[in-house]
Every structure is written in structure tokens, then in C-alpha cells.
Amino acid sequence: MSDTVVISGVGLWKPDHVITNDELVASYNAFAARFNAENLAAIDAGELEAKPLSSSEFIEKASGIKQRYAYVKDGILDIDRMRPRIQVRSEDALSHQAEIALNSARIALDAAGKTGADVDMVIVSCAYTQRSYPAIAIEVQHALGIEGFGFDMLVACSAATFALQRAFDAIAAGSANCVLVVNPELTSPQIDYTDRDSHFIFGDVSTAMVLEREDTCQADHAYRIMGTKAVTSYSNNIRSNFGYVAYAEDTDPFGVDNLFHQNGRKVFKEVCPMAAEHLKAQISELNLQPSDIKRWWLHQANLNMNQLISRRLLGRDPSQEEAPIVIDEFANTASAGSIIAFCLYHRDLVAGDYGVICSFGAGYSIGSLLVQKC
Ligand code: CO8
């Protein structure tokens, strides 16, 4: 029996609806203009801050984002609402998040040549789950007819890489044979679309991966996991305070302070060096140099961040083949970003090529996997 663990199938599902920077900015600016007109007296008296205007040029230059996908577009651009209008489903119906999880899970299972009957562990790992219990993972397990067990994990932007590490450990330890890891990143309900600094950052998507032992793998494009590395270091610079205690605190669970907010500049400055050092340390554990790595599937929070990290690793700007960028099309999709990059850019590597999947973000948290094409 092989003790090597491989990623044997990957799946990417994206919503039908696109929101361009121009559409988002037009809506935000109309909201801001109305807010400023309605509150003119208070703003003039210095009692209230005017809402500043947003711009597509700033968004693309500062982040690399050109558009994002939305699970539900209706409502987001409506200045009387500024959030998606997601229909309530009955407890008997498939939940929204399980639905998008299944969309990517089925693609990953097909790519691996597996069915639910082959899987014995399911991890749904993402920045938010739409409810506390029953776990979304157990709903996905049920829908796919999987025997075994499933659980949800929340590690913000590192949810996917940390879950892959859990899957790797479980297979290596013999507590699972075949693990389905799914990242249904339904970010749009947690975005404050009335906040100029963060209204443009996120998009919805779902990704999935199948992991198994190399001797059961029949896939055409499998990747052997050569090493995993995870680190966390406490920071208040990226926060979402939404949670169940709001009910007892008598605070507004839907208040804007409870939505995603960050000090993006500080995050940029602090996380880039941490991520570059983390990656250097990871590959040196296998006596590899950055030049030995064919592809860097990096977290997709900011184009300039990725370029800075790549420059620290390579000493030069990376090509799209070396460190693929997908943030222009998808925006920041929390933990799914590096997995999207892997899904779209992994088939062309040849046996023996090395690559690294890496996430970095809230927590702070950094997770990475060193992989080799089988
Ligand atoms: N339009 C025009 N101007 C703007 C806008 C806008 N939309 N936003 C800000 N500005 C202005 C600012 O007010 C500022 O003006 P001034 O100089 O007069 O003060 C100027 O532009 C420059 O602002 P910044 O210094 O803030 O701009 P940056 O160049 O730093 O870019 C970014 C801002 C894009 C946010 C950048 O700092 C960044 O990407 N940082 C990295 C952040 C990051 O990686 N965060 C991780 C977040 S995700 C995560 O960890 C997990 C959360 C998971 C889920 C979330 C689901 C909702």
C-alpha cells in the first residue's frame, strides 16, 4: 500500500452573474451621492463624514481586480438595498452553500474518476458557513451518497490550504482513504457594499479537490503532496465580528461593524514578507530553491501583493505561467483563490515538475502545499 498522497481531481464552479468594476462603482457612487445630499447639513456641521467616491481606475490599479462573480446579483447594485437578495429556502431544501459546494465537488470527482462511493471523508472549508449546524459538509456528504464522516472548517483565506493539510494528514495516518475538500466561498452576503474601501474586493465561487493514496489514483493529472506547512499569528487587521453572541449582546448582528473590514495597507505590509519567508522555508525543507519550482499557485487577494511576494522569491517579476493571476476575473474569493489558479493552470506541467499552492490572509494565517506532478 502506497503511503504517498495525491491530489487526483479538482473542480471549479463559478456563478453565472458578473459584476464589473464600472457597474459596482456606478452603484456605490449613486449611493454615496444620495447619502451626502441627504446628510448635507450634518456633513457641513462636521457631525458626519461625507462618503467619498469610488473609482474603477483605483480598484484596478490598487488590486488588479476587473470584475467579480456573484451567486445572486439581484440587490447588490440596488442603492436602496446594497446587498444580494437571496431567497430563504426551507429546511428540507438543499442549502445555497451546499448547492454551490456540490457544483464544484461533482467536477472534482469526475476529474478524479471517483464517485461518492469512493469517498470516506468530506471537509467543507471556507471563510463563512451559512449556518452552524448541521455541518454543510454533512449535507454535501448526504447529497453525494458518501459513507463516512464530514465536518466544516473556518480559517478565512487559509481555509482551503489548511483543509488540504487535514486531508493529507488523515490519509497519511490511515483514518481516511479518499477525501473530498470543498470551498464554497459565498462571500457576497458579508460585504459592506456601502463601504468604498472594501466594496470591490470579493467575489463568489466554489472549488473542490479530491485527495487519495497514489496507488488508488487513476487520474490523468495527479499531483503528489511532498510537504505541507501552516502557520498562524494573531492580528486584528482583518476582522468579521458577525456571530451568534450578538443576540445576547443586544448588538445588531447585521450592523456594518460586524461585516468584513480591514486595514488593507497594514495587511499588505505585514503579510507579504511573512508569506515569502514561509514559502522559502517550505521548499528548503526539501532542499529546493525557488528556481526549482515550476509554478506558484498563490493566494489571490491583490495583484501587487503577489508580484511583491514573487519578486522576493525569484528576484524578478514572474510570468503568468510561473505565478498565474486570476484575481482580475474572480476578485478575492477568500480561500478559493489559489485553488482557482491551480484548477486553471495545472494540466500543462509534466511528471516531476514541482509547484506550490499557498494562501495568506486573516488570522493571520498562511498555508502551503509543495506538490509534484505524478
Ligand atoms: N476608490 C477610490 N479611492 C479609494 C478607494 C476606492 N474604492 N478605496 C480607497 N481609496 C483611497 C483611500 O481612501 C486612500 O486615499 P488617501 O490616500 O487620500 O487616504 C487611497 O485610495 C489609497 O488607499 P489605500 O492605501 O487603502 O490603498 P491600497 O493601495 O493599500 O489598496 C487594498 C487597498 C486594495 C485593500 C490593498 O491594501 C490590499 O489589497 N491589501 C491586502 C489586503 C488583503 O490581502 N486582505 C485580505 C483580505 S481577505 C481575508 O483575509 C479573508 C477574509 C475572508 C472573507 C471575506 C468575505 C467577505
mmCIF file with all atom_site columns, N, CA, C and O in Angstrom, residues 8-9 102 105-122 140-148 177-181 209-212 216-219:
data_model
loop_
_atom_site.group_PDB
_atom_site.id
_atom_site.type_symbol
_atom_site.label_atom_id
_atom_site.label_alt_id
_atom_site.label_comp_id
_atom_site.label_asym_id
_atom_site.label_entity_id
_atom_site.label_seq_id
_atom_site.pdbx_PDB_ins_code
_atom_site.Cartn_x
_atom_site.Cartn_y
_atom_site.Cartn_z
_atom_site.occupancy
_atom_site.B_iso_or_equiv
_atom_site.pdbx_formal_charge
_atom_site.auth_seq_id
_atom_site.auth_comp_id
_atom_site.auth_asym_id
_atom_site.auth_atom_id
_atom_site.pdbx_PDB_model_num
ATOM 1   N N  . SER A 1 8   ? -6.003  14.186 -6.817  1.00 0.00 ? 8   SER A N  1
ATOM 2   C CA . SER A 1 8   ? -6.310  13.464 -8.060  1.00 0.00 ? 8   SER A CA 1
ATOM 3   C C  . SER A 1 8   ? -7.413  14.126 -8.889  1.00 0.00 ? 8   SER A C  1
ATOM 4   O O  . SER A 1 8   ? -7.613  13.772 -10.043 1.00 0.00 ? 8   SER A O  1
ATOM 5   N N  . GLY A 1 9   ? -8.132  15.070 -8.299  1.00 0.00 ? 9   GLY A N  1
ATOM 6   C CA . GLY A 1 9   ? -9.188  15.729 -9.072  1.00 0.00 ? 9   GLY A CA 1
ATOM 7   C C  . GLY A 1 9   ? -9.452  17.117 -8.524  1.00 0.00 ? 9   GLY A C  1
ATOM 8   O O  . GLY A 1 9   ? -9.381  17.332 -7.304  1.00 0.00 ? 9   GLY A O  1
ATOM 9   N N  . LEU A 1 102 ? -21.648 21.476 -4.070  1.00 0.00 ? 102 LEU A N  1
ATOM 10  C CA . LEU A 1 102 ? -21.877 20.290 -4.907  1.00 0.00 ? 102 LEU A CA 1
ATOM 11  C C  . LEU A 1 102 ? -21.486 20.557 -6.361  1.00 0.00 ? 102 LEU A C  1
ATOM 12  O O  . LEU A 1 102 ? -20.962 19.668 -7.046  1.00 0.00 ? 102 LEU A O  1
ATOM 13  N N  . ALA A 1 105 ? -17.817 20.095 -6.363  1.00 0.00 ? 105 ALA A N  1
ATOM 14  C CA . ALA A 1 105 ? -17.452 18.735 -5.891  1.00 0.00 ? 105 ALA A CA 1
ATOM 15  C C  . ALA A 1 105 ? -17.654 17.715 -7.006  1.00 0.00 ? 105 ALA A C  1
ATOM 16  O O  . ALA A 1 105 ? -16.817 16.819 -7.216  1.00 0.00 ? 105 ALA A O  1
ATOM 17  N N  . ARG A 1 106 ? -18.758 17.852 -7.747  1.00 0.00 ? 106 ARG A N  1
ATOM 18  C CA . ARG A 1 106 ? -19.049 16.877 -8.817  1.00 0.00 ? 106 ARG A CA 1
ATOM 19  C C  . ARG A 1 106 ? -17.994 16.962 -9.925  1.00 0.00 ? 106 ARG A C  1
ATOM 20  O O  . ARG A 1 106 ? -17.589 15.941 -10.486 1.00 0.00 ? 106 ARG A O  1
ATOM 21  N N  . ILE A 1 107 ? -17.533 18.164 -10.229 1.00 0.00 ? 107 ILE A N  1
ATOM 22  C CA . ILE A 1 107 ? -16.484 18.329 -11.256 1.00 0.00 ? 107 ILE A CA 1
ATOM 23  C C  . ILE A 1 107 ? -15.187 17.676 -10.772 1.00 0.00 ? 107 ILE A C  1
ATOM 24  O O  . ILE A 1 107 ? -14.499 16.974 -11.523 1.00 0.00 ? 107 ILE A O  1
ATOM 25  N N  . ALA A 1 108 ? -14.851 17.875 -9.495  1.00 0.00 ? 108 ALA A N  1
ATOM 26  C CA . ALA A 1 108 ? -13.611 17.307 -8.950  1.00 0.00 ? 108 ALA A CA 1
ATOM 27  C C  . ALA A 1 108 ? -13.674 15.774 -8.927  1.00 0.00 ? 108 ALA A C  1
ATOM 28  O O  . ALA A 1 108 ? -12.694 15.094 -9.256  1.00 0.00 ? 108 ALA A O  1
ATOM 29  N N  . LEU A 1 109 ? -14.833 15.227 -8.541  1.00 0.00 ? 109 LEU A N  1
ATOM 30  C CA . LEU A 1 109 ? -14.978 13.760 -8.504  1.00 0.00 ? 109 LEU A CA 1
ATOM 31  C C  . LEU A 1 109 ? -14.831 13.182 -9.910  1.00 0.00 ? 109 LEU A C  1
ATOM 32  O O  . LEU A 1 109 ? -14.142 12.169 -10.108 1.00 0.00 ? 109 LEU A O  1
ATOM 33  N N  . ASP A 1 110 ? -15.462 13.819 -10.900 1.00 0.00 ? 110 ASP A N  1
ATOM 34  C CA . ASP A 1 110 ? -15.335 13.367 -12.299 1.00 0.00 ? 110 ASP A CA 1
ATOM 35  C C  . ASP A 1 110 ? -13.879 13.378 -12.736 1.00 0.00 ? 110 ASP A C  1
ATOM 36  O O  . ASP A 1 110 ? -13.395 12.438 -13.367 1.00 0.00 ? 110 ASP A O  1
ATOM 37  N N  . ALA A 1 111 ? -13.178 14.467 -12.416 1.00 0.00 ? 111 ALA A N  1
ATOM 38  C CA . ALA A 1 111 ? -11.773 14.592 -12.834 1.00 0.00 ? 111 ALA A CA 1
ATOM 39  C C  . ALA A 1 111 ? -10.918 13.489 -12.203 1.00 0.00 ? 111 ALA A C  1
ATOM 40  O O  . ALA A 1 111 ? -9.959  13.007 -12.811 1.00 0.00 ? 111 ALA A O  1
ATOM 41  N N  . ALA A 1 112 ? -11.284 13.088 -10.985 1.00 0.00 ? 112 ALA A N  1
ATOM 42  C CA . ALA A 1 112 ? -10.528 12.033 -10.294 1.00 0.00 ? 112 ALA A CA 1
ATOM 43  C C  . ALA A 1 112 ? -10.993 10.636 -10.699 1.00 0.00 ? 112 ALA A C  1
ATOM 44  O O  . ALA A 1 112 ? -10.383 9.633  -10.306 1.00 0.00 ? 112 ALA A O  1
ATOM 45  N N  . GLY A 1 113 ? -12.104 10.564 -11.458 1.00 0.00 ? 113 GLY A N  1
ATOM 46  C CA . GLY A 1 113 ? -12.665 9.256  -11.828 1.00 0.00 ? 113 GLY A CA 1
ATOM 47  C C  . GLY A 1 113 ? -13.273 8.546  -10.638 1.00 0.00 ? 113 GLY A C  1
ATOM 48  O O  . GLY A 1 113 ? -13.256 7.315  -10.541 1.00 0.00 ? 113 GLY A O  1
ATOM 49  N N  . LYS A 1 114 ? -13.824 9.304  -9.712  1.00 0.00 ? 114 LYS A N  1
ATOM 50  C CA . LYS A 1 114 ? -14.406 8.741  -8.483  1.00 0.00 ? 114 LYS A CA 1
ATOM 51  C C  . LYS A 1 114 ? -15.901 9.076  -8.405  1.00 0.00 ? 114 LYS A C  1
ATOM 52  O O  . LYS A 1 114 ? -16.379 10.012 -9.064  1.00 0.00 ? 114 LYS A O  1
ATOM 53  N N  . THR A 1 115 ? -16.590 8.315  -7.558  1.00 0.00 ? 115 THR A N  1
ATOM 54  C CA . THR A 1 115 ? -17.971 8.655  -7.214  1.00 0.00 ? 115 THR A CA 1
ATOM 55  C C  . THR A 1 115 ? -18.036 8.800  -5.696  1.00 0.00 ? 115 THR A C  1
ATOM 56  O O  . THR A 1 115 ? -17.044 8.524  -4.997  1.00 0.00 ? 115 THR A O  1
ATOM 57  N N  . GLY A 1 116 ? -19.221 9.176  -5.225  1.00 0.00 ? 116 GLY A N  1
ATOM 58  C CA . GLY A 1 116 ? -19.386 9.308  -3.781  1.00 0.00 ? 116 GLY A CA 1
ATOM 59  C C  . GLY A 1 116 ? -19.026 8.029  -3.039  1.00 0.00 ? 116 GLY A C  1
ATOM 60  O O  . GLY A 1 116 ? -18.539 8.070  -1.897  1.00 0.00 ? 116 GLY A O  1
ATOM 61  N N  . ALA A 1 117 ? -19.226 6.884  -3.689  1.00 0.00 ? 117 ALA A N  1
ATOM 62  C CA . ALA A 1 117 ? -18.953 5.596  -3.033  1.00 0.00 ? 117 ALA A CA 1
ATOM 63  C C  . ALA A 1 117 ? -17.462 5.412  -2.713  1.00 0.00 ? 117 ALA A C  1
ATOM 64  O O  . ALA A 1 117 ? -17.100 4.636  -1.835  1.00 0.00 ? 117 ALA A O  1
ATOM 65  N N  . ASP A 1 118 ? -16.598 6.131  -3.417  1.00 0.00 ? 118 ASP A N  1
ATOM 66  C CA . ASP A 1 118 ? -15.146 6.005  -3.181  1.00 0.00 ? 118 ASP A CA 1
ATOM 67  C C  . ASP A 1 118 ? -14.655 6.889  -2.040  1.00 0.00 ? 118 ASP A C  1
ATOM 68  O O  . ASP A 1 118 ? -13.554 6.700  -1.530  1.00 0.00 ? 118 ASP A O  1
ATOM 69  N N  . VAL A 1 119 ? -15.461 7.895  -1.677  1.00 0.00 ? 119 VAL A N  1
ATOM 70  C CA . VAL A 1 119 ? -15.012 8.903  -0.700  1.00 0.00 ? 119 VAL A CA 1
ATOM 71  C C  . VAL A 1 119 ? -15.425 8.479  0.704   1.00 0.00 ? 119 VAL A C  1
ATOM 72  O O  . VAL A 1 119 ? -16.505 7.909  0.896   1.00 0.00 ? 119 VAL A O  1
ATOM 73  N N  . ASP A 1 120 ? -14.565 8.727  1.693   1.00 0.00 ? 120 ASP A N  1
ATOM 74  C CA . ASP A 1 120 ? -14.974 8.408  3.074   1.00 0.00 ? 120 ASP A CA 1
ATOM 75  C C  . ASP A 1 120 ? -14.808 9.580  4.044   1.00 0.00 ? 120 ASP A C  1
ATOM 76  O O  . ASP A 1 120 ? -15.000 9.431  5.247   1.00 0.00 ? 120 ASP A O  1
ATOM 77  N N  . MET A 1 121 ? -14.469 10.755 3.528   1.00 0.00 ? 121 MET A N  1
ATOM 78  C CA . MET A 1 121 ? -14.353 11.929 4.411   1.00 0.00 ? 121 MET A CA 1
ATOM 79  C C  . MET A 1 121 ? -14.603 13.190 3.577   1.00 0.00 ? 121 MET A C  1
ATOM 80  O O  . MET A 1 121 ? -14.098 13.292 2.454   1.00 0.00 ? 121 MET A O  1
ATOM 81  N N  . VAL A 1 122 ? -15.385 14.118 4.132   1.00 0.00 ? 122 VAL A N  1
ATOM 82  C CA . VAL A 1 122 ? -15.696 15.362 3.424   1.00 0.00 ? 122 VAL A CA 1
ATOM 83  C C  . VAL A 1 122 ? -15.363 16.542 4.336   1.00 0.00 ? 122 VAL A C  1
ATOM 84  O O  . VAL A 1 122 ? -15.796 16.581 5.484   1.00 0.00 ? 122 VAL A O  1
ATOM 85  N N  . VAL A 1 140 ? -23.464 17.936 2.147   1.00 0.00 ? 140 VAL A N  1
ATOM 86  C CA . VAL A 1 140 ? -22.792 17.559 0.896   1.00 0.00 ? 140 VAL A CA 1
ATOM 87  C C  . VAL A 1 140 ? -22.563 16.046 0.869   1.00 0.00 ? 140 VAL A C  1
ATOM 88  O O  . VAL A 1 140 ? -22.809 15.367 -0.141  1.00 0.00 ? 140 VAL A O  1
ATOM 89  N N  . GLN A 1 141 ? -22.107 15.506 1.987   1.00 0.00 ? 141 GLN A N  1
ATOM 90  C CA . GLN A 1 141 ? -21.882 14.058 2.114   1.00 0.00 ? 141 GLN A CA 1
ATOM 91  C C  . GLN A 1 141 ? -23.160 13.286 1.782   1.00 0.00 ? 141 GLN A C  1
ATOM 92  O O  . GLN A 1 141 ? -23.161 12.335 0.991   1.00 0.00 ? 141 GLN A O  1
ATOM 93  N N  . HIS A 1 142 ? -24.270 13.750 2.361   1.00 0.00 ? 142 HIS A N  1
ATOM 94  C CA . HIS A 1 142 ? -25.567 13.107 2.160   1.00 0.00 ? 142 HIS A CA 1
ATOM 95  C C  . HIS A 1 142 ? -25.976 13.164 0.680   1.00 0.00 ? 142 HIS A C  1
ATOM 96  O O  . HIS A 1 142 ? -26.386 12.156 0.095   1.00 0.00 ? 142 HIS A O  1
ATOM 97  N N  . ALA A 1 143 ? -25.825 14.348 0.083   1.00 0.00 ? 143 ALA A N  1
ATOM 98  C CA . ALA A 1 143 ? -26.258 14.530 -1.319  1.00 0.00 ? 143 ALA A CA 1
ATOM 99  C C  . ALA A 1 143 ? -25.442 13.661 -2.274  1.00 0.00 ? 143 ALA A C  1
ATOM 100 O O  . ALA A 1 143 ? -25.944 13.265 -3.329  1.00 0.00 ? 143 ALA A O  1
ATOM 101 N N  . LEU A 1 144 ? -24.202 13.367 -1.922  1.00 0.00 ? 144 LEU A N  1
ATOM 102 C CA . LEU A 1 144 ? -23.342 12.570 -2.807  1.00 0.00 ? 144 LEU A CA 1
ATOM 103 C C  . LEU A 1 144 ? -23.336 11.085 -2.445  1.00 0.00 ? 144 LEU A C  1
ATOM 104 O O  . LEU A 1 144 ? -22.620 10.291 -3.065  1.00 0.00 ? 144 LEU A O  1
ATOM 105 N N  . GLY A 1 145 ? -24.112 10.712 -1.429  1.00 0.00 ? 145 GLY A N  1
ATOM 106 C CA . GLY A 1 145 ? -24.188 9.301  -1.029  1.00 0.00 ? 145 GLY A CA 1
ATOM 107 C C  . GLY A 1 145 ? -22.870 8.772  -0.478  1.00 0.00 ? 145 GLY A C  1
ATOM 108 O O  . GLY A 1 145 ? -22.488 7.620  -0.710  1.00 0.00 ? 145 GLY A O  1
ATOM 109 N N  . ILE A 1 146 ? -22.180 9.606  0.261   1.00 0.00 ? 146 ILE A N  1
ATOM 110 C CA . ILE A 1 146 ? -20.868 9.227  0.816   1.00 0.00 ? 146 ILE A CA 1
ATOM 111 C C  . ILE A 1 146 ? -21.054 8.607  2.198   1.00 0.00 ? 146 ILE A C  1
ATOM 112 O O  . ILE A 1 146 ? -21.740 9.169  3.053   1.00 0.00 ? 146 ILE A O  1
ATOM 113 N N  . GLU A 1 147 ? -20.422 7.448  2.406   1.00 0.00 ? 147 GLU A N  1
ATOM 114 C CA . GLU A 1 147 ? -20.424 6.851  3.751   1.00 0.00 ? 147 GLU A CA 1
ATOM 115 C C  . GLU A 1 147 ? -19.139 7.259  4.438   1.00 0.00 ? 147 GLU A C  1
ATOM 116 O O  . GLU A 1 147 ? -18.070 7.240  3.828   1.00 0.00 ? 147 GLU A O  1
ATOM 117 N N  . GLY A 1 148 ? -19.224 7.589  5.712   1.00 0.00 ? 148 GLY A N  1
ATOM 118 C CA . GLY A 1 148 ? -18.035 8.048  6.433   1.00 0.00 ? 148 GLY A CA 1
ATOM 119 C C  . GLY A 1 148 ? -18.399 9.257  7.256   1.00 0.00 ? 148 GLY A C  1
ATOM 120 O O  . GLY A 1 148 ? -19.431 9.264  7.909   1.00 0.00 ? 148 GLY A O  1
ATOM 121 N N  . ASN A 1 177 ? -9.355  7.147  3.368   1.00 0.00 ? 177 ASN A N  1
ATOM 122 C CA . ASN A 1 177 ? -8.724  6.686  2.121   1.00 0.00 ? 177 ASN A CA 1
ATOM 123 C C  . ASN A 1 177 ? -8.846  7.705  1.002   1.00 0.00 ? 177 ASN A C  1
ATOM 124 O O  . ASN A 1 177 ? -7.962  7.831  0.163   1.00 0.00 ? 177 ASN A O  1
ATOM 125 N N  . CYS A 1 178 ? -9.992  8.377  0.986   1.00 0.00 ? 178 CYS A N  1
ATOM 126 C CA . CYS A 1 178 ? -10.258 9.313  -0.108  1.00 0.00 ? 178 CYS A CA 1
ATOM 127 C C  . CYS A 1 178 ? -11.065 10.480 0.466   1.00 0.00 ? 178 CYS A C  1
ATOM 128 O O  . CYS A 1 178 ? -12.143 10.282 1.038   1.00 0.00 ? 178 CYS A O  1
ATOM 129 N N  . VAL A 1 179 ? -10.522 11.681 0.348   1.00 0.00 ? 179 VAL A N  1
ATOM 130 C CA . VAL A 1 179 ? -11.131 12.847 0.994   1.00 0.00 ? 179 VAL A CA 1
ATOM 131 C C  . VAL A 1 179 ? -11.552 13.869 -0.063  1.00 0.00 ? 179 VAL A C  1
ATOM 132 O O  . VAL A 1 179 ? -10.803 14.164 -1.002  1.00 0.00 ? 179 VAL A O  1
ATOM 133 N N  . LEU A 1 180 ? -12.760 14.390 0.127   1.00 0.00 ? 180 LEU A N  1
ATOM 134 C CA . LEU A 1 180 ? -13.270 15.474 -0.715  1.00 0.00 ? 180 LEU A CA 1
ATOM 135 C C  . LEU A 1 180 ? -13.190 16.772 0.088   1.00 0.00 ? 180 LEU A C  1
ATOM 136 O O  . LEU A 1 180 ? -13.775 16.868 1.170   1.00 0.00 ? 180 LEU A O  1
ATOM 137 N N  . VAL A 1 181 ? -12.414 17.733 -0.426  1.00 0.00 ? 181 VAL A N  1
ATOM 138 C CA . VAL A 1 181 ? -12.299 19.042 0.229   1.00 0.00 ? 181 VAL A CA 1
ATOM 139 C C  . VAL A 1 181 ? -13.020 20.062 -0.654  1.00 0.00 ? 181 VAL A C  1
ATOM 140 O O  . VAL A 1 181 ? -12.717 20.167 -1.845  1.00 0.00 ? 181 VAL A O  1
ATOM 141 N N  . MET A 1 209 ? -11.416 19.689 -4.286  1.00 0.00 ? 209 MET A N  1
ATOM 142 C CA . MET A 1 209 ? -10.295 18.802 -4.613  1.00 0.00 ? 209 MET A CA 1
ATOM 143 C C  . MET A 1 209 ? -10.560 17.424 -4.028  1.00 0.00 ? 209 MET A C  1
ATOM 144 O O  . MET A 1 209 ? -11.144 17.303 -2.939  1.00 0.00 ? 209 MET A O  1
ATOM 145 N N  . VAL A 1 210 ? -10.095 16.387 -4.740  1.00 0.00 ? 210 VAL A N  1
ATOM 146 C CA . VAL A 1 210 ? -10.151 15.014 -4.239  1.00 0.00 ? 210 VAL A CA 1
ATOM 147 C C  . VAL A 1 210 ? -8.723  14.578 -3.926  1.00 0.00 ? 210 VAL A C  1
ATOM 148 O O  . VAL A 1 210 ? -7.823  14.766 -4.741  1.00 0.00 ? 210 VAL A O  1
ATOM 149 N N  . LEU A 1 211 ? -8.533  14.029 -2.723  1.00 0.00 ? 211 LEU A N  1
ATOM 150 C CA . LEU A 1 211 ? -7.217  13.524 -2.313  1.00 0.00 ? 211 LEU A CA 1
ATOM 151 C C  . LEU A 1 211 ? -7.332  12.037 -2.001  1.00 0.00 ? 211 LEU A C  1
ATOM 152 O O  . LEU A 1 211 ? -8.337  11.589 -1.412  1.00 0.00 ? 211 LEU A O  1
ATOM 153 N N  . GLU A 1 212 ? -6.313  11.280 -2.381  1.00 0.00 ? 212 GLU A N  1
ATOM 154 C CA . GLU A 1 212 ? -6.319  9.834  -2.114  1.00 0.00 ? 212 GLU A CA 1
ATOM 155 C C  . GLU A 1 212 ? -4.883  9.325  -2.114  1.00 0.00 ? 212 GLU A C  1
ATOM 156 O O  . GLU A 1 212 ? -3.946  10.079 -2.412  1.00 0.00 ? 212 GLU A O  1
ATOM 157 N N  . THR A 1 216 ? -4.312  4.231  -5.453  1.00 0.00 ? 216 THR A N  1
ATOM 158 C CA . THR A 1 216 ? -5.717  4.119  -5.899  1.00 0.00 ? 216 THR A CA 1
ATOM 159 C C  . THR A 1 216 ? -6.043  5.140  -6.981  1.00 0.00 ? 216 THR A C  1
ATOM 160 O O  . THR A 1 216 ? -7.154  5.160  -7.514  1.00 0.00 ? 216 THR A O  1
ATOM 161 N N  . CYS A 1 217 ? -5.087  5.992  -7.291  1.00 0.00 ? 217 CYS A N  1
ATOM 162 C CA . CYS A 1 217 ? -5.335  7.120  -8.216  1.00 0.00 ? 217 CYS A CA 1
ATOM 163 C C  . CYS A 1 217 ? -5.325  6.656  -9.673  1.00 0.00 ? 217 CYS A C  1
ATOM 164 O O  . CYS A 1 217 ? -4.408  5.969  -10.108 1.00 0.00 ? 217 CYS A O  1
ATOM 165 N N  . GLN A 1 218 ? -6.349  7.088  -10.415 1.00 0.00 ? 218 GLN A N  1
ATOM 166 C CA . GLN A 1 218 ? -6.420  6.755  -11.845 1.00 0.00 ? 218 GLN A CA 1
ATOM 167 C C  . GLN A 1 218 ? -6.525  8.014  -12.704 1.00 0.00 ? 218 GLN A C  1
ATOM 168 O O  . GLN A 1 218 ? -6.870  7.935  -13.888 1.00 0.00 ? 218 GLN A O  1
ATOM 169 N N  . ALA A 1 219 ? -6.239  9.137  -12.106 1.00 0.00 ? 219 ALA A N  1
ATOM 170 C CA . ALA A 1 219 ? -6.443  10.405 -12.821 1.00 0.00 ? 219 ALA A CA 1
ATOM 171 C C  . ALA A 1 219 ? -5.274  10.715 -13.759 1.00 0.00 ? 219 ALA A C  1
ATOM 172 O O  . ALA A 1 219 ? -4.160  10.252 -13.546 1.00 0.00 ? 219 ALA A O  1
#
